[in-house]
Amino acid sequence: EKSLKQDELGIKVTKLDPVSDDVHEAMLKKGTLAKQQRSCLYHRIAECRRFVFETPFTRTGRAHARSTAEQFLRRTVCTVAERFPMSEKLQPIVDEEHVELEPIEAATKAIRNKVRDLTLKAFPLEGQAKLKTLYQVLAGAVNPQVHGGVTEVAEAFLKNSVIASYKREHVEQLQDVLIRFMDIAKKALRVARKALEHRPATADRSGKDAVAASEEEAKDMEFQNVLEKGFDALKKKMKQYFESAKTYIQRESLPEIAEGDKLAAEPSSVDKNKGNPIHAGIVEPVANHRRIASDTTVLEL
């Protein structure tokens, strides 16, 4: 955009994702959303007329920030005239909605995406988990040093010295999704370990195939051990951030409890605006005042 001259027009091409809440709602009305049908690509994206794309930005004008704590995210939801699929490949956009997520909200959404990705790779809707694919996701998830990982997010928002600058509900949402991430990562490692232990024995093969299979098995077992050690290190590192978040949430809840009995009985994990439980990785966080329908798919473990 900056390279264009004042008398020039440009076309921006971007990827759109269907807003899955719309998909499920339309299919429920038709009575076609059977559990087994969710595994079909057509049934996951059909009957959709709302699509979303995301644009990272910063207050300084750069697209990407040097720090996670400075990275904002703009979500744009486009609504077309008729539901896809249809005979016409192009449709006019009849409505647009824009939501700007604060850095802590953007980070929460990024971790939620990791949770969803890990869940789908470890517990696919069809068939068994593929070890190589699962290892690729795990390698970027449980390594404490990975750029943009959970430790970097926790350091940016849950550290004792900075946590007080964020709203309690945002801290609670981030804490919930990080706990869910740790849980699914642990389960995914168990799935990978089980897949290693139940792979075909090398004794059933002969010659070069047996040697190659034995070497591959040894490498996979070594990599599995590295991932498990990395996860143990990640747990130890995340413990301080969970304690910091827990203390902050409890401290910020005290004034509400002191107001009277009507607040004393309210669960802290309930969204007071909508009355729905805020469960990490399942329910979208509620923004200050402009939240739109979520595209988060409910995952069943």
CSV table of N, CA and C in Angstrom, one decimal, residues 132 135 196 199-203 205 207-223:
chain,number,residue,atom,x,y,z
A,132,LYS,N,4.3,-38.4,12.2
A,132,LYS,CA,5.2,-37.4,11.7
A,132,LYS,C,4.5,-36.0,11.7
A,135,TYR,N,4.4,-34.8,15.3
A,135,TYR,CA,5.7,-34.4,15.8
A,135,TYR,C,6.0,-32.9,15.3
A,196,LEU,N,4.4,-44.9,19.0
A,196,LEU,CA,5.8,-45.4,18.8
A,196,LEU,C,5.8,-46.9,19.4
A,199,ARG,N,4.0,-49.4,16.9
A,199,ARG,CA,4.3,-49.5,15.5
A,199,ARG,C,4.8,-50.9,15.1
A,200,PRO,N,4.7,-51.3,13.8
A,200,PRO,CA,5.1,-52.7,13.5
A,200,PRO,C,6.6,-53.0,13.9
A,201,ALA,N,6.8,-54.2,14.4
A,201,ALA,CA,8.1,-54.5,14.8
A,201,ALA,C,9.1,-54.7,13.6
A,202,THR,N,10.3,-54.2,13.8
A,202,THR,CA,11.3,-54.3,12.7
A,202,THR,C,11.7,-55.8,12.4
A,203,ALA,N,11.4,-56.7,13.4
A,203,ALA,CA,11.7,-58.1,13.1
A,203,ALA,C,10.9,-58.7,12.0
A,205,ARG,N,10.5,-57.4,9.2
A,205,ARG,CA,11.1,-56.9,7.9
A,205,ARG,C,12.5,-57.6,7.8
A,207,GLY,N,16.5,-57.4,5.6
A,207,GLY,CA,17.5,-56.7,4.8
A,207,GLY,C,17.6,-55.2,5.1
A,208,LYS,N,17.7,-54.5,4.0
A,208,LYS,CA,17.9,-53.0,4.2
A,208,LYS,C,16.6,-52.4,4.8
A,209,ASP,N,15.5,-52.9,4.5
A,209,ASP,CA,14.2,-52.4,5.1
A,209,ASP,C,14.3,-52.4,6.6
A,210,ALA,N,14.8,-53.5,7.2
A,210,ALA,CA,14.8,-53.7,8.6
A,210,ALA,C,15.8,-52.7,9.2
A,211,VAL,N,16.9,-52.5,8.6
A,211,VAL,CA,18.0,-51.6,9.1
A,211,VAL,C,17.4,-50.2,9.1
A,212,ALA,N,16.8,-49.8,7.9
A,212,ALA,CA,16.3,-48.4,7.8
A,212,ALA,C,15.1,-48.2,8.8
A,213,ALA,N,14.3,-49.2,9.0
A,213,ALA,CA,13.2,-49.1,10.0
A,213,ALA,C,13.7,-49.0,11.4
A,214,SER,N,14.8,-49.7,11.7
A,214,SER,CA,15.4,-49.7,13.0
A,214,SER,C,16.0,-48.3,13.3
A,215,GLU,N,16.7,-47.7,12.3
A,215,GLU,CA,17.3,-46.4,12.5
A,215,GLU,C,16.2,-45.3,12.7
A,216,GLU,N,15.1,-45.4,11.9
A,216,GLU,CA,14.0,-44.5,12.0
A,216,GLU,C,13.4,-44.6,13.3
A,217,GLU,N,13.2,-45.8,13.8
A,217,GLU,CA,12.6,-46.0,15.1
A,217,GLU,C,13.4,-45.4,16.2
A,218,ALA,N,14.7,-45.6,16.1
A,218,ALA,CA,15.6,-45.0,17.1
A,218,ALA,C,15.6,-43.5,17.1
A,219,LYS,N,15.6,-42.9,15.9
A,219,LYS,CA,15.5,-41.4,15.8
A,219,LYS,C,14.2,-40.9,16.4
A,220,ASP,N,13.1,-41.6,16.1
A,220,ASP,CA,11.8,-41.1,16.6
A,220,ASP,C,11.7,-41.2,18.1
A,221,MET,N,12.3,-42.3,18.7
A,221,MET,CA,12.3,-42.5,20.1
A,221,MET,C,13.2,-41.4,20.8
A,222,GLU,N,14.3,-41.1,20.2
A,222,GLU,CA,15.2,-40.0,20.7
A,222,GLU,C,14.4,-38.7,20.7
A,223,PHE,N,13.7,-38.4,19.6
A,223,PHE,CA,13.0,-37.2,19.4
A,223,PHE,C,11.9,-37.1,20.4
